[in-house]
Short mmCIF file of C-alpha atoms in Angstrom, two decimals:
data_model
loop_
_atom_site.label_atom_id
_atom_site.label_comp_id
_atom_site.label_asym_id
_atom_site.label_seq_id
_atom_site.Cartn_x
_atom_site.Cartn_y
_atom_site.Cartn_z
CA UNK A 1 -27.41 23.54 -21.51
CA UNK A 2 -26.01 23.55 -17.74
CA UNK A 3 -22.49 21.99 -17.84
CA UNK A 4 -22.45 19.38 -15.01
CA UNK A 5 -20.76 19.67 -11.78
CA UNK A 6 -17.00 18.13 -10.79
CA UNK A 7 -17.42 16.41 -7.33
CA UNK A 8 -15.63 18.30 -4.79
CA UNK A 9 -12.11 17.18 -4.15
CA UNK A 10 -11.77 16.23 0.09
CA UNK A 11 -8.84 17.26 1.95
CA UNK A 12 -6.88 14.42 2.67
CA UNK A 13 -5.61 13.69 6.15
CA UNK A 14 -2.47 15.42 6.12
CA UNK A 15 -3.24 18.57 4.34
CA UNK A 16 -6.00 18.93 6.23
CA UNK A 17 -3.67 18.81 9.53
CA UNK A 18 -1.22 21.13 8.08
CA UNK A 19 -4.37 23.86 7.38
CA UNK A 20 -5.57 23.63 10.69
CA UNK A 21 -2.37 24.10 12.58
CA UNK A 22 -1.58 27.07 9.60
CA UNK A 23 -5.18 28.49 10.13
CA UNK A 24 -4.43 28.04 14.18
CA UNK A 25 -1.20 29.69 14.27
CA UNK A 26 -2.53 32.37 12.38
CA UNK A 27 -5.48 33.22 14.51
CA UNK A 28 -2.94 33.17 17.43
CA UNK A 29 -1.05 35.86 15.50
CA UNK A 30 -3.85 37.97 15.52
CA UNK A 31 -4.00 37.67 11.12
CA UNK A 32 -6.46 37.56 8.89
CA UNK A 33 -6.09 35.38 5.84
CA UNK A 34 -6.21 38.48 3.53
CA UNK A 35 -3.25 39.68 5.73
CA UNK A 36 -1.63 36.66 5.95
CA UNK A 37 -1.97 36.74 1.90
CA UNK A 38 -0.76 39.77 1.69
CA UNK A 39 2.32 39.56 4.23
CA UNK A 40 3.31 36.24 1.83
CA UNK A 41 2.84 37.93 -1.17
CA UNK A 42 -0.21 35.21 -2.26
CA UNK A 43 -3.24 35.24 -3.11
CA UNK A 44 -6.41 35.19 -0.81
CA UNK A 45 -7.75 31.83 -2.49
CA UNK A 46 -4.54 29.94 -2.24
CA UNK A 47 -3.99 30.38 1.56
CA UNK A 48 -7.60 29.75 2.33
CA UNK A 49 -7.10 26.37 0.11
CA UNK A 50 -3.98 25.62 2.13
CA UNK A 51 -6.10 25.98 5.48
CA UNK A 52 -9.03 23.99 3.86
CA UNK A 53 -6.68 20.96 3.08
CA UNK A 54 -7.48 21.61 -0.35
CA UNK A 55 -3.87 23.13 -1.68
CA UNK A 56 -0.82 21.68 -1.20
CA UNK A 57 1.82 24.40 -0.77
CA UNK A 58 5.19 24.54 -2.28
CA UNK A 59 8.47 24.83 -0.41
CA UNK A 60 8.65 28.24 -1.05
CA UNK A 61 4.63 28.89 0.02
CA UNK A 62 4.99 26.75 2.97
CA UNK A 63 8.88 28.88 4.01
CA UNK A 64 7.02 32.11 3.84
CA UNK A 65 4.14 30.71 5.82
CA UNK A 66 6.30 29.56 8.23
CA UNK A 67 8.50 32.60 8.74
CA UNK A 68 5.61 34.90 9.04
CA UNK A 69 3.38 33.01 11.41
CA UNK A 70 6.91 32.37 13.24
CA UNK A 71 6.23 28.68 13.98
CA UNK A 72 7.68 25.11 13.59
CA UNK A 73 8.14 22.96 10.63
CA UNK A 74 7.43 20.25 13.87
CA UNK A 75 4.62 21.92 14.19
CA UNK A 76 3.19 20.98 10.67
CA UNK A 77 4.68 18.01 10.20
CA UNK A 78 4.23 15.85 13.61
CA UNK A 79 1.50 16.34 15.31
CA UNK A 80 2.34 14.04 18.02
CA UNK A 81 5.29 16.45 19.05
CA UNK A 82 4.55 17.01 22.21
CA UNK A 83 4.14 13.93 23.30
CA UNK A 84 7.03 12.80 21.90
CA UNK A 85 8.89 15.44 23.28
CA UNK A 86 7.79 13.61 27.21
CA UNK A 87 9.22 10.52 25.90
CA UNK A 88 12.45 11.37 24.77
CA UNK A 89 12.62 13.64 28.16
CA UNK A 90 11.80 10.37 29.58
CA UNK A 91 14.61 8.39 28.23
CA UNK A 92 17.10 11.35 28.36
CA UNK A 93 17.07 10.88 32.45
CA UNK A 94 17.62 7.16 32.19
CA UNK A 95 20.42 7.80 29.46
CA UNK A 96 22.02 10.55 32.16
CA UNK A 97 21.81 7.72 34.55
CA UNK A 98 24.14 5.44 32.90
CA UNK A 99 27.75 5.25 32.74
CA UNK A 100 29.39 6.54 29.42
CA UNK A 101 30.03 2.81 28.65
CA UNK A 102 26.15 1.51 28.93
CA UNK A 103 25.54 4.87 26.84
CA UNK A 104 27.11 4.19 23.51
CA UNK A 105 25.60 0.49 23.79
CA UNK A 106 22.46 2.40 24.02
CA UNK A 107 23.08 4.80 20.98
CA UNK A 108 24.49 1.47 18.87
CA UNK A 109 21.32 -0.08 20.01
CA UNK A 110 18.84 2.67 19.06
CA UNK A 111 20.74 3.00 16.02
CA UNK A 112 20.32 -0.07 14.48
CA UNK A 113 16.96 -0.77 16.02
CA UNK A 114 15.84 2.91 14.20
CA UNK A 115 17.91 1.76 11.03
CA UNK A 116 15.05 -1.85 11.08
CA UNK A 117 12.27 0.45 10.94
CA UNK A 118 12.73 2.61 8.76
CA UNK A 119 14.21 -0.50 6.24
CA UNK A 120 10.68 -2.58 7.00
CA UNK A 121 8.75 0.88 6.45
CA UNK A 122 10.54 2.07 3.62
CA UNK A 123 11.87 -1.39 1.95
CA UNK A 124 14.91 -2.03 0.53
CA UNK A 125 17.11 0.50 -0.62
CA UNK A 126 18.70 0.53 -4.50
CA UNK A 127 22.35 -1.19 -2.87
CA UNK A 128 20.62 -3.71 -1.80
CA UNK A 129 18.76 -5.02 -4.50
CA UNK A 130 21.95 -5.20 -6.88
#
Protein backbone atom coordinates (compact mmCIF):
# COMPACT_ATOMS: atom_id res chain seq x y z
CA UNK A 1 0.00 0.00 0.00
CA UNK A 2 1.37 3.43 -0.95
CA UNK A 3 1.68 6.22 1.55
CA UNK A 4 -0.01 9.49 0.69
CA UNK A 5 2.55 12.18 0.00
CA UNK A 6 2.51 15.28 2.12
CA UNK A 7 2.01 18.51 0.18
CA UNK A 8 5.27 20.39 -0.28
CA UNK A 9 5.78 23.20 2.18
CA UNK A 10 5.89 26.63 0.53
CA UNK A 11 8.61 28.95 1.83
CA UNK A 12 7.54 32.21 3.41
CA UNK A 13 8.47 35.40 1.61
CA UNK A 14 10.91 36.33 4.38
CA UNK A 15 12.65 32.95 4.49
CA UNK A 16 12.86 32.88 0.69
CA UNK A 17 14.51 36.32 0.71
CA UNK A 18 16.92 35.21 3.44
CA UNK A 19 17.81 32.05 1.52
CA UNK A 20 18.30 33.96 -1.73
CA UNK A 21 20.68 36.44 -0.06
CA UNK A 22 22.68 33.65 1.61
CA UNK A 23 22.89 31.73 -1.66
CA UNK A 24 24.07 34.82 -3.55
CA UNK A 25 26.70 35.61 -0.89
CA UNK A 26 27.88 32.00 -0.93
CA UNK A 27 28.21 32.06 -4.72
CA UNK A 28 30.06 35.40 -4.58
CA UNK A 29 32.45 33.81 -2.09
CA UNK A 30 33.14 30.99 -4.53
CA UNK A 31 31.79 28.30 -2.24
CA UNK A 32 29.58 25.33 -2.96
CA UNK A 33 26.75 24.48 -0.59
CA UNK A 34 28.81 21.51 0.62
CA UNK A 35 31.82 23.72 1.39
CA UNK A 36 29.66 26.21 3.31
CA UNK A 37 28.04 23.36 5.23
CA UNK A 38 31.43 21.86 6.09
CA UNK A 39 32.96 25.17 7.13
CA UNK A 40 29.96 26.06 9.30
CA UNK A 41 29.82 22.52 10.75
CA UNK A 42 26.30 21.95 9.43
CA UNK A 43 24.71 19.36 7.19
CA UNK A 44 24.41 19.91 3.46
CA UNK A 45 20.63 19.34 3.55
CA UNK A 46 20.27 22.07 6.20
CA UNK A 47 22.15 24.61 4.05
CA UNK A 48 20.08 23.57 1.02
CA UNK A 49 16.85 24.04 2.99
CA UNK A 50 17.96 27.45 4.25
CA UNK A 51 18.85 28.64 0.75
CA UNK A 52 15.56 27.36 -0.65
CA UNK A 53 13.59 29.12 2.12
CA UNK A 54 12.36 25.89 3.68
CA UNK A 55 14.31 26.16 6.95
CA UNK A 56 14.39 28.96 9.48
CA UNK A 57 17.99 28.96 10.70
CA UNK A 58 18.70 29.35 14.39
CA UNK A 59 20.71 32.29 15.69
CA UNK A 60 23.81 30.08 15.96
CA UNK A 61 23.53 28.79 12.40
CA UNK A 62 22.85 32.25 10.99
CA UNK A 63 25.76 33.68 12.96
CA UNK A 64 28.11 31.02 11.58
CA UNK A 65 26.92 31.66 8.02
CA UNK A 66 27.21 35.45 8.34
CA UNK A 67 30.73 35.23 9.76
CA UNK A 68 31.91 32.69 7.20
CA UNK A 69 30.52 34.65 4.25
CA UNK A 70 31.68 38.00 5.64
CA UNK A 71 28.32 39.66 5.11
CA UNK A 72 26.31 42.09 7.18
CA UNK A 73 23.11 40.98 8.85
CA UNK A 74 21.58 44.16 7.38
CA UNK A 75 21.79 42.57 3.93
CA UNK A 76 19.75 39.62 5.17
CA UNK A 77 17.09 41.44 7.16
CA UNK A 78 16.59 44.76 5.38
CA UNK A 79 15.86 44.22 1.67
CA UNK A 80 15.78 47.94 0.89
CA UNK A 81 18.90 48.85 2.87
CA UNK A 82 20.68 50.54 -0.05
CA UNK A 83 17.66 52.72 -0.83
CA UNK A 84 17.33 53.52 2.88
CA UNK A 85 21.00 54.48 3.12
CA UNK A 86 20.56 56.93 0.23
CA UNK A 87 17.48 58.43 1.92
CA UNK A 88 19.42 58.82 5.17
CA UNK A 89 22.32 60.51 3.34
CA UNK A 90 19.84 62.96 1.84
CA UNK A 91 18.41 63.79 5.27
CA UNK A 92 21.88 64.04 6.84
CA UNK A 93 22.91 66.65 4.30
CA UNK A 94 19.90 68.79 5.21
CA UNK A 95 20.44 68.08 8.92
CA UNK A 96 24.07 69.25 8.69
CA UNK A 97 22.95 72.59 7.23
CA UNK A 98 20.81 73.34 10.30
CA UNK A 99 21.89 75.11 13.49
CA UNK A 100 22.47 73.12 16.68
CA UNK A 101 19.06 74.19 18.07
CA UNK A 102 17.31 73.24 14.84
CA UNK A 103 19.05 69.85 14.81
CA UNK A 104 17.85 69.17 18.36
CA UNK A 105 14.27 70.02 17.38
CA UNK A 106 14.55 67.70 14.36
CA UNK A 107 15.94 64.86 16.49
CA UNK A 108 13.22 65.20 19.11
CA UNK A 109 10.51 65.36 16.43
CA UNK A 110 11.84 62.33 14.56
CA UNK A 111 12.15 60.34 17.79
CA UNK A 112 8.54 61.15 18.71
CA UNK A 113 7.28 60.25 15.23
CA UNK A 114 9.23 56.98 15.17
CA UNK A 115 7.79 55.99 18.57
CA UNK A 116 4.25 56.71 17.34
CA UNK A 117 4.80 54.61 14.20
CA UNK A 118 6.23 51.72 16.25
CA UNK A 119 3.36 51.84 18.74
CA UNK A 120 0.87 51.82 15.89
CA UNK A 121 2.60 48.84 14.26
CA UNK A 122 3.20 46.76 17.39
CA UNK A 123 0.25 47.82 19.53
CA UNK A 124 0.15 49.15 23.06
CA UNK A 125 2.86 48.08 25.47
CA UNK A 126 2.13 46.17 28.67
CA UNK A 127 2.72 49.38 30.64
CA UNK A 128 -0.06 51.30 28.86
CA UNK A 129 -2.52 48.43 29.31
CA UNK A 130 -2.35 48.55 33.12
